[in-house]
Amino acid sequence: MLIHSINIVHKMSCLYKLCGVVVLSLMLLVSGGQVKAQDAAPAAAAPAGGGDAEKGKTLFTNNCAQCHAVSGEKVVGPGLKGIESRAPSRDWLHKWIRNSSAVIATGDAYANQVFNANGKVQMSSFPSLTDADIDGILAYIDQANKPAAPTTGGGDDKVVDNGGGGSASTGGPSELFTFVLIALLLVMLLVLGVLLVIVTILSKAVTPATDGTQVTSSFGQRLKTGLSDAFNNPTLRSIVIWLFLLVAVKETIDGAYGIGIQQGYAPKQPIAYSHKLHAGQYKIDCNYCHTGAQKGKNATIPAANICMNCHGVIKKESPEIQKIYTAIEENRPIEWIRVHNLPDLAYFNHAQHVNVGNVACQTCHGEIEKMEVVEARSSLTMGWCIDCHRRTEVNTKDNAYYDKLVALHRKESKEPLKVANIGGLECSKCHY
């Protein structure tokens, strides 16, 4: 009798201790994580070489990467490491990049030397690039060739690219994460309460009578009586009902938020096309295949003729390439499976983002140049897009279109002009 009572008390004590340990752990995790999130905020890198290196990276990827490497390695054209030290001047580079043919035609000695040394392959002209654009590309090349700065401090916090031109700390939880922890704590407390009631019921069922009378009922009867009493207990009934409602509401909300989200979706395509090989190893510009990205609403699916620009000569015997030949011969389209899909109620224009906003493909699609099989990396939800509009600064430099907007914005705020400030949060921008 005494030993049995001690066992019951010990079990209850263990449950209370478990509750205390979990509560303390959650409190330390939330408070400690928030401190880390504050301490791990990265400092913004200053533009190098007098140009915007971040913008230059995008311009380099879209215009130069298919023929040049930022290192000294030769691709189609020479490697660009130390290009400013080799060229006569920066003004000369501005003219050369805009129209190399015109510079060669003037009889410029260095221009003809470069032309002859690279097999007289004609470099593409880029008349639309401004001096600021070219300075940004040069700044990016200079930045890419600088040795990585040594990390300081002994903390384990990391800073990761969030895919939108900024950075985010992995050290502390978000507000949503904190809310989830608190919700889990409440659920855990309810579960512990139920466990305590069960322990009490079982203890009554197995404890012999203490008033000297003989116990005549069986264990099963006593257990049934205890469960019946527990079910009729209004406090326990309320705990069970609230626990059920919390779980049901959570599952319903999770299901509603997940409708239409295909994050992580990576279907097998009818032809095994490797972006890692084409966009990664061979540096083929995304816009070469997806010709509509800079011109219209849709990026477009590449036509088989675009594939034949190379594969009319290269790897013709490959079984996967033969599938393209078969599609052309049978005059039927290749049935690619769509990976990134927005609902019909949402309007998105590729040209507005890629050509005007200079948004890199990787911002929305992830590191596509590293994917063997294309995967939907971003959620592409309304909240995800709005968050990007709130943090993305508008590039107003040397663009008179924004002069009045910038002047009006500076009267109201000292913060940089963001996409959200020029209508990026208006419902009619995306829903029509």
Short mmCIF file of C-alpha atoms in Angstrom, two decimals:
data_model
loop_
_atom_site.label_atom_id
_atom_site.label_comp_id
_atom_site.label_asym_id
_atom_site.label_seq_id
_atom_site.Cartn_x
_atom_site.Cartn_y
_atom_site.Cartn_z
CA MET A 1 0.00 0.00 0.00
CA LEU A 2 2.69 2.49 1.04
CA ILE A 3 4.99 1.43 -1.83
CA HIS A 4 2.12 1.79 -4.33
CA SER A 5 1.36 5.33 -3.11
CA ILE A 6 5.02 6.27 -3.41
CA ASN A 7 5.04 5.00 -7.02
CA ILE A 8 2.00 7.07 -7.93
CA VAL A 9 3.50 10.20 -6.32
CA HIS A 10 6.79 9.54 -8.14
CA LYS A 11 5.01 9.31 -11.50
CA MET A 12 3.18 12.56 -10.91
CA SER A 13 6.41 14.24 -9.82
CA CYS A 14 8.13 13.08 -13.02
CA LEU A 15 5.34 14.52 -15.14
CA TYR A 16 5.62 17.89 -13.39
CA LYS A 17 9.40 17.88 -13.82
CA LEU A 18 9.03 17.06 -17.53
CA CYS A 19 6.63 19.96 -17.92
CA GLY A 20 9.06 22.32 -16.20
CA VAL A 21 12.03 21.18 -18.30
CA VAL A 22 10.16 21.63 -21.59
CA VAL A 23 8.86 25.08 -20.60
CA LEU A 24 12.34 26.21 -19.58
CA SER A 25 13.88 24.84 -22.82
CA LEU A 26 11.32 26.61 -24.99
CA MET A 27 11.84 29.90 -23.15
CA LEU A 28 15.61 29.66 -23.59
CA LEU A 29 15.24 28.77 -27.28
CA VAL A 30 12.96 31.71 -28.03
CA SER A 31 14.91 34.31 -26.05
CA GLY A 32 18.34 33.05 -27.11
CA GLY A 33 17.30 32.79 -30.76
CA GLN A 34 16.03 36.38 -30.78
CA VAL A 35 19.34 37.62 -29.40
CA LYS A 36 21.20 35.73 -32.11
CA ALA A 37 18.92 37.14 -34.78
CA GLN A 38 19.82 40.65 -33.65
CA ASP A 39 23.53 39.97 -33.31
CA ALA A 40 23.87 38.17 -36.63
CA ALA A 41 22.55 40.99 -38.85
CA PRO A 42 25.03 41.29 -41.74
CA ALA A 43 26.58 44.52 -42.80
CA ALA A 44 25.82 45.68 -46.33
CA ALA A 45 28.72 45.47 -48.75
CA ALA A 46 29.79 48.73 -50.30
CA PRO A 47 29.89 48.93 -54.09
CA ALA A 48 33.36 48.26 -55.48
CA GLY A 49 35.20 50.11 -58.19
CA GLY A 50 32.79 53.04 -58.36
CA GLY A 51 29.93 50.88 -59.68
CA ASP A 52 27.01 48.89 -58.33
CA ALA A 53 28.48 45.39 -58.08
CA GLU A 54 25.12 43.79 -57.24
CA LYS A 55 23.49 45.21 -60.36
CA GLY A 56 26.66 44.40 -62.30
CA LYS A 57 26.35 40.73 -61.33
CA THR A 58 22.88 40.58 -62.88
CA LEU A 59 24.02 42.37 -66.04
CA PHE A 60 27.08 40.11 -66.33
CA THR A 61 24.96 36.97 -65.94
CA ASN A 62 22.43 38.11 -68.54
CA ASN A 63 24.87 39.51 -71.12
CA CYS A 64 28.42 38.27 -70.63
CA ALA A 65 28.54 34.93 -68.83
CA GLN A 66 27.94 32.79 -71.92
CA CYS A 67 31.23 33.97 -73.48
CA HIS A 68 33.41 35.18 -70.57
CA ALA A 69 34.42 34.04 -67.09
CA VAL A 70 35.08 36.49 -64.25
CA SER A 71 38.29 34.55 -63.58
CA GLY A 72 41.28 34.32 -65.90
CA GLU A 73 39.88 31.21 -67.60
CA LYS A 74 39.09 31.54 -71.29
CA VAL A 75 35.61 30.44 -72.43
CA VAL A 76 34.71 31.80 -75.88
CA GLY A 77 36.38 35.11 -75.13
CA PRO A 78 39.24 35.83 -72.74
CA GLY A 79 38.87 35.68 -68.96
CA LEU A 80 38.05 39.07 -67.45
CA LYS A 81 40.21 38.96 -64.34
CA GLY A 82 42.31 42.15 -64.28
CA ILE A 83 40.53 43.56 -67.35
CA GLU A 84 40.87 47.17 -66.16
CA SER A 85 44.62 46.84 -65.73
CA ARG A 86 44.97 45.45 -69.26
CA ALA A 87 42.72 47.93 -71.05
CA PRO A 88 43.98 51.42 -71.98
CA SER A 89 41.30 53.14 -69.84
CA ARG A 90 37.82 52.76 -68.46
CA ASP A 91 36.44 55.07 -71.17
CA TRP A 92 37.99 52.71 -73.72
CA LEU A 93 36.16 49.79 -72.07
CA HIS A 94 32.87 51.70 -72.26
CA LYS A 95 33.30 52.11 -76.03
CA TRP A 96 34.58 48.54 -76.53
CA ILE A 97 31.67 46.89 -74.72
CA ARG A 98 29.05 49.01 -76.47
CA ASN A 99 30.45 48.43 -79.97
CA SER A 100 33.72 46.55 -80.33
CA SER A 101 33.46 46.55 -84.14
CA ALA A 102 33.51 50.35 -84.25
CA VAL A 103 36.61 50.48 -82.04
CA ILE A 104 38.40 47.92 -84.23
CA ALA A 105 37.43 49.88 -87.35
CA THR A 106 39.20 52.98 -86.03
CA GLY A 107 42.51 51.08 -86.22
CA ASP A 108 42.97 51.05 -82.44
CA ALA A 109 46.12 48.95 -81.84
CA TYR A 110 45.00 47.27 -78.61
CA ALA A 111 41.52 46.53 -79.99
CA ASN A 112 43.00 44.78 -83.03
CA GLN A 113 45.44 42.89 -80.81
CA VAL A 114 42.59 41.49 -78.70
CA PHE A 115 40.55 40.72 -81.83
CA ASN A 116 43.38 38.79 -83.49
CA ALA A 117 44.43 36.98 -80.30
CA ASN A 118 40.94 35.49 -79.91
CA GLY A 119 40.58 34.04 -83.39
CA LYS A 120 38.87 37.12 -84.84
CA VAL A 121 35.60 36.11 -83.17
CA GLN A 122 33.32 39.12 -83.28
CA MET A 123 32.12 40.25 -79.86
CA SER A 124 28.40 41.12 -79.50
CA SER A 125 27.57 44.81 -79.15
CA PHE A 126 25.61 46.15 -76.20
CA PRO A 127 24.56 49.71 -77.16
CA SER A 128 21.84 49.81 -74.49
CA LEU A 129 24.34 49.56 -71.59
CA THR A 130 25.04 52.89 -69.89
CA ASP A 131 28.36 53.94 -68.36
CA ALA A 132 26.89 53.14 -64.94
CA ASP A 133 25.87 49.67 -66.12
CA ILE A 134 29.37 48.92 -67.43
CA ASP A 135 30.95 50.30 -64.25
CA GLY A 136 28.72 47.92 -62.29
CA ILE A 137 29.91 44.96 -64.38
CA LEU A 138 33.53 45.96 -63.83
CA ALA A 139 32.89 46.37 -60.11
CA TYR A 140 31.38 42.88 -59.98
CA ILE A 141 34.38 41.38 -61.81
CA ASP A 142 36.75 43.12 -59.39
CA GLN A 143 34.70 41.97 -56.39
CA ALA A 144 34.52 38.36 -57.65
CA ASN A 145 38.31 38.17 -57.88
CA LYS A 146 39.03 39.55 -54.42
CA PRO A 147 39.98 36.95 -51.78
CA ALA A 148 37.21 36.14 -49.33
CA ALA A 149 37.43 38.15 -46.11
CA PRO A 150 38.20 36.00 -43.03
CA THR A 151 35.29 35.53 -40.68
CA THR A 152 35.59 36.89 -37.15
CA GLY A 153 33.98 35.89 -33.93
CA GLY A 154 33.37 32.50 -32.43
CA GLY A 155 29.62 32.33 -32.89
CA ASP A 156 27.89 29.65 -34.92
CA ASP A 157 25.39 32.04 -36.53
CA LYS A 158 25.31 31.90 -40.31
CA VAL A 159 24.14 34.34 -42.91
CA VAL A 160 22.47 32.88 -45.98
CA ASP A 161 21.25 34.30 -49.26
CA ASN A 162 17.49 34.63 -49.24
CA GLY A 163 17.22 34.75 -52.99
CA GLY A 164 16.07 38.34 -53.13
CA GLY A 165 19.25 40.34 -53.13
CA GLY A 166 19.41 40.58 -49.34
CA SER A 167 20.53 38.31 -46.57
CA ALA A 168 18.92 36.70 -43.60
CA SER A 169 20.23 35.31 -40.35
CA THR A 170 19.71 31.67 -39.51
CA GLY A 171 20.38 32.32 -35.83
CA GLY A 172 16.92 33.15 -34.49
CA PRO A 173 13.31 32.13 -35.09
CA SER A 174 10.77 34.29 -36.86
CA GLU A 175 7.61 35.58 -35.23
CA LEU A 176 5.67 32.71 -36.80
CA PHE A 177 8.16 30.22 -35.35
CA THR A 178 7.77 31.77 -31.89
CA PHE A 179 3.98 31.56 -32.21
CA VAL A 180 4.22 27.88 -33.19
CA LEU A 181 6.46 27.17 -30.17
CA ILE A 182 3.94 28.79 -27.83
CA ALA A 183 1.09 26.84 -29.43
CA LEU A 184 3.03 23.60 -29.02
CA LEU A 185 3.67 24.49 -25.38
CA LEU A 186 -0.06 24.93 -24.75
CA VAL A 187 -0.86 21.64 -26.47
CA MET A 188 1.84 19.91 -24.43
CA LEU A 189 0.37 21.28 -21.18
CA LEU A 190 -3.06 19.98 -22.18
CA VAL A 191 -1.57 16.55 -22.93
CA LEU A 192 0.20 16.50 -19.56
CA GLY A 193 -3.09 17.37 -17.87
CA VAL A 194 -4.78 14.43 -19.57
CA LEU A 195 -1.91 12.15 -18.55
CA LEU A 196 -2.27 13.24 -14.92
CA VAL A 197 -5.97 12.43 -15.00
CA ILE A 198 -5.24 9.00 -16.49
CA VAL A 199 -2.63 8.31 -13.79
CA THR A 200 -5.16 9.28 -11.13
CA ILE A 201 -7.82 7.01 -12.63
CA LEU A 202 -5.45 4.06 -12.86
CA SER A 203 -4.21 4.61 -9.33
CA LYS A 204 -7.78 4.49 -8.05
CA ALA A 205 -8.47 1.37 -10.08
CA VAL A 206 -5.53 -0.61 -8.71
CA THR A 207 -5.51 0.73 -5.11
CA PRO A 208 -7.32 -1.55 -2.61
CA ALA A 209 -9.89 -0.08 -0.26
CA THR A 210 -8.45 1.65 2.84
CA ASP A 211 -11.59 1.65 5.03
CA GLY A 212 -11.23 -1.99 6.06
CA THR A 213 -13.99 -3.29 3.76
CA GLN A 214 -13.34 -6.09 1.31
CA VAL A 215 -13.05 -5.10 -2.33
CA THR A 216 -15.49 -7.25 -4.28
CA SER A 217 -15.38 -5.56 -7.73
CA SER A 218 -12.90 -6.69 -10.37
CA PHE A 219 -10.13 -4.57 -11.88
CA GLY A 220 -12.10 -4.20 -15.12
CA GLN A 221 -15.14 -2.90 -13.28
CA ARG A 222 -13.08 -0.42 -11.29
CA LEU A 223 -11.34 0.79 -14.46
CA LYS A 224 -14.70 1.19 -16.23
CA THR A 225 -16.05 3.15 -13.27
CA GLY A 226 -12.97 5.39 -13.26
CA LEU A 227 -13.24 6.10 -17.00
CA SER A 228 -16.94 6.83 -16.65
CA ASP A 229 -16.22 9.31 -13.86
CA ALA A 230 -13.51 10.93 -15.95
CA PHE A 231 -15.84 11.26 -18.96
CA ASN A 232 -18.48 12.90 -16.79
CA ASN A 233 -15.87 15.29 -15.40
CA PRO A 234 -16.59 18.70 -17.07
CA THR A 235 -12.97 19.87 -16.69
CA LEU A 236 -11.53 16.85 -18.47
CA ARG A 237 -14.24 17.03 -21.16
CA SER A 238 -13.36 20.67 -21.84
CA ILE A 239 -9.64 19.85 -22.13
CA VAL A 240 -10.32 17.07 -24.67
CA ILE A 241 -12.73 19.23 -26.71
CA TRP A 242 -10.34 22.20 -26.82
CA LEU A 243 -7.44 19.94 -27.76
CA PHE A 244 -9.48 18.47 -30.61
CA LEU A 245 -10.56 21.92 -31.82
CA LEU A 246 -6.97 23.24 -31.77
CA VAL A 247 -5.72 20.30 -33.84
CA ALA A 248 -8.66 20.58 -36.27
CA VAL A 249 -8.20 24.33 -36.74
CA LYS A 250 -4.43 23.97 -37.26
CA GLU A 251 -4.89 21.24 -39.89
CA THR A 252 -7.57 23.31 -41.65
CA ILE A 253 -5.40 26.44 -41.77
CA ASP A 254 -2.35 24.47 -42.93
CA GLY A 255 -4.40 22.87 -45.67
CA ALA A 256 -5.87 26.20 -46.80
CA TYR A 257 -2.46 27.87 -46.96
CA GLY A 258 -1.06 24.94 -48.92
CA ILE A 259 -3.59 25.14 -51.77
CA GLY A 260 -1.80 25.87 -55.05
CA ILE A 261 1.70 25.86 -53.52
CA GLN A 262 4.09 23.59 -55.42
CA GLN A 263 7.29 24.34 -53.54
CA GLY A 264 9.65 21.38 -53.91
CA TYR A 265 7.82 20.06 -57.00
CA ALA A 266 10.34 18.49 -59.42
CA PRO A 267 8.56 16.35 -62.04
CA LYS A 268 10.34 14.05 -64.46
CA GLN A 269 10.36 15.71 -67.90
CA PRO A 270 9.83 13.90 -71.23
CA ILE A 271 13.42 14.79 -72.18
CA ALA A 272 16.19 14.75 -69.56
CA TYR A 273 17.36 18.36 -69.92
CA SER A 274 20.05 19.46 -67.46
CA HIS A 275 20.12 23.13 -66.47
CA LYS A 276 23.24 22.33 -64.44
CA LEU A 277 25.03 21.39 -67.67
CA HIS A 278 23.68 24.11 -69.97
CA ALA A 279 23.24 27.12 -67.66
CA GLY A 280 25.89 26.06 -65.13
CA GLN A 281 28.81 24.42 -66.91
CA TYR A 282 28.40 26.04 -70.33
CA LYS A 283 27.07 29.41 -69.03
CA ILE A 284 24.25 29.64 -71.58
CA ASP A 285 22.14 32.68 -70.76
CA CYS A 286 18.58 31.92 -69.66
CA ASN A 287 17.24 34.46 -72.17
CA TYR A 288 18.81 32.55 -75.06
CA CYS A 289 16.27 29.73 -74.61
CA HIS A 290 13.46 31.57 -72.80
CA THR A 291 13.19 34.30 -75.40
CA GLY A 292 10.09 35.97 -73.99
CA ALA A 293 11.49 36.80 -70.56
CA GLN A 294 12.81 40.21 -71.65
CA LYS A 295 10.02 41.00 -74.09
CA GLY A 296 6.66 39.90 -72.73
CA LYS A 297 4.53 38.46 -69.99
CA ASN A 298 5.65 34.84 -70.41
CA ALA A 299 9.21 33.53 -70.47
CA THR A 300 8.02 30.96 -73.09
CA ILE A 301 8.97 27.32 -73.51
CA PRO A 302 11.96 26.98 -75.87
CA ALA A 303 11.06 25.74 -79.34
CA ALA A 304 12.78 22.65 -80.71
CA ASN A 305 14.49 24.89 -83.29
CA ILE A 306 16.41 26.60 -80.47
CA CYS A 307 17.72 23.21 -79.35
CA MET A 308 18.75 22.46 -82.94
CA ASN A 309 20.94 25.59 -83.06
CA CYS A 310 23.49 23.49 -81.16
CA HIS A 311 22.27 19.92 -81.37
CA GLY A 312 22.05 19.94 -85.12
CA VAL A 313 25.79 19.33 -84.82
CA ILE A 314 26.51 18.40 -81.18
CA LYS A 315 25.63 14.99 -79.62
CA LYS A 316 23.23 14.04 -82.42
CA GLU A 317 23.52 10.37 -81.46
CA SER A 318 22.28 10.90 -77.87
CA PRO A 319 18.97 9.07 -77.15
CA GLU A 320 17.60 12.21 -75.46
CA ILE A 321 18.53 14.40 -78.44
CA GLN A 322 16.92 11.85 -80.76
CA LYS A 323 13.61 12.56 -78.97
CA ILE A 324 13.88 16.17 -80.22
CA TYR A 325 14.54 14.95 -83.78
CA THR A 326 11.49 12.67 -83.56
CA ALA A 327 9.27 15.54 -82.36
CA ILE A 328 10.42 17.71 -85.29
CA GLU A 329 9.94 14.94 -87.83
CA GLU A 330 6.44 14.17 -86.53
CA ASN A 331 5.60 17.90 -86.34
CA ARG A 332 4.41 17.68 -82.74
CA PRO A 333 5.38 19.75 -79.69
CA ILE A 334 7.48 18.38 -76.85
CA GLU A 335 5.12 17.94 -73.90
CA TRP A 336 7.17 19.61 -71.15
CA ILE A 337 5.64 19.47 -67.67
CA ARG A 338 5.09 22.89 -66.13
CA VAL A 339 6.94 23.39 -62.84
CA HIS A 340 6.25 27.03 -61.88
CA ASN A 341 2.58 27.92 -62.04
CA LEU A 342 0.59 30.94 -60.84
CA PRO A 343 -3.22 30.94 -60.50
CA ASP A 344 -5.19 32.61 -63.29
CA LEU A 345 -6.29 35.36 -60.90
CA ALA A 346 -2.68 36.61 -60.56
CA TYR A 347 -0.96 38.71 -63.24
CA PHE A 348 2.81 38.48 -63.57
CA ASN A 349 4.91 40.08 -66.32
CA HIS A 350 8.40 38.69 -66.90
CA ALA A 351 9.59 41.66 -68.97
CA GLN A 352 8.62 44.12 -66.23
CA HIS A 353 10.77 42.26 -63.71
CA VAL A 354 13.64 40.99 -65.88
CA ASN A 355 14.13 43.87 -68.34
CA VAL A 356 12.95 46.88 -66.31
CA GLY A 357 13.60 45.74 -62.75
CA ASN A 358 16.79 43.79 -63.58
CA VAL A 359 15.60 40.95 -61.34
CA ALA A 360 17.84 37.90 -61.70
CA CYS A 361 16.17 34.60 -62.64
CA GLN A 362 17.59 33.05 -59.46
CA THR A 363 15.55 35.42 -57.29
CA CYS A 364 12.35 33.53 -58.03
CA HIS A 365 13.57 30.24 -59.48
CA GLY A 366 16.47 29.51 -57.14
CA GLU A 367 19.97 28.52 -58.28
CA ILE A 368 18.72 27.12 -61.56
CA GLU A 369 22.28 26.76 -62.84
CA LYS A 370 22.88 24.05 -60.20
CA MET A 371 19.76 21.97 -60.87
CA GLU A 372 19.99 18.69 -62.72
CA VAL A 373 16.19 18.48 -62.52
CA VAL A 374 14.28 21.76 -62.25
CA GLU A 375 12.53 22.20 -58.91
CA ALA A 376 10.13 24.86 -57.64
CA ARG A 377 12.33 26.46 -54.97
CA SER A 378 10.09 29.43 -53.96
CA SER A 379 6.51 29.31 -52.72
CA LEU A 380 5.45 32.10 -55.14
CA THR A 381 2.58 33.00 -52.81
CA MET A 382 1.09 36.48 -52.57
CA GLY A 383 2.85 37.05 -49.24
CA TRP A 384 6.18 36.02 -50.79
CA CYS A 385 5.75 38.51 -53.65
CA ILE A 386 4.59 41.33 -51.38
CA ASP A 387 7.55 40.78 -49.06
CA CYS A 388 9.88 41.12 -52.07
CA HIS A 389 8.16 44.39 -53.10
CA ARG A 390 8.57 45.76 -49.59
CA ARG A 391 12.32 45.14 -49.40
CA THR A 392 13.41 45.74 -53.02
CA GLU A 393 14.78 49.20 -53.78
CA VAL A 394 13.93 50.87 -57.08
CA ASN A 395 16.98 51.64 -59.21
CA THR A 396 16.33 55.31 -59.95
CA LYS A 397 19.89 56.28 -60.85
CA ASP A 398 20.18 58.13 -64.18
CA ASN A 399 16.47 57.55 -64.85
CA ALA A 400 14.52 60.79 -65.17
CA TYR A 401 11.22 58.90 -65.08
CA TYR A 402 11.57 58.55 -61.31
CA ASP A 403 12.84 62.07 -60.49
CA LYS A 404 9.48 63.47 -59.33
CA LEU A 405 8.61 60.28 -57.47
CA VAL A 406 11.94 60.36 -55.64
CA ALA A 407 11.46 64.03 -54.73
CA LEU A 408 7.97 63.38 -53.33
CA HIS A 409 9.17 60.29 -51.45
CA ARG A 410 12.05 62.16 -49.80
CA LYS A 411 9.59 64.68 -48.36
CA GLU A 412 7.85 61.86 -46.51
CA SER A 413 10.67 59.48 -45.65
CA LYS A 414 14.45 59.16 -45.49
CA GLU A 415 14.29 55.49 -46.49
CA PRO A 416 15.22 54.48 -50.07
CA LEU A 417 12.39 54.30 -52.60
CA LYS A 418 11.01 50.74 -52.59
CA VAL A 419 8.74 48.98 -55.06
CA ALA A 420 6.02 49.16 -52.42
CA ASN A 421 6.21 52.98 -52.59
CA ILE A 422 5.41 53.10 -56.31
CA GLY A 423 2.28 50.96 -56.26
CA GLY A 424 3.84 47.57 -55.63
CA LEU A 425 1.21 46.77 -52.99
CA GLU A 426 -1.85 47.86 -54.97
CA CYS A 427 -4.31 45.01 -55.52
CA SER A 428 -4.99 45.96 -59.15
CA LYS A 429 -1.31 45.60 -60.05
CA CYS A 430 -1.57 41.82 -59.87
CA HIS A 431 -5.33 41.12 -59.77
CA TYR A 432 -7.43 42.32 -62.66
#
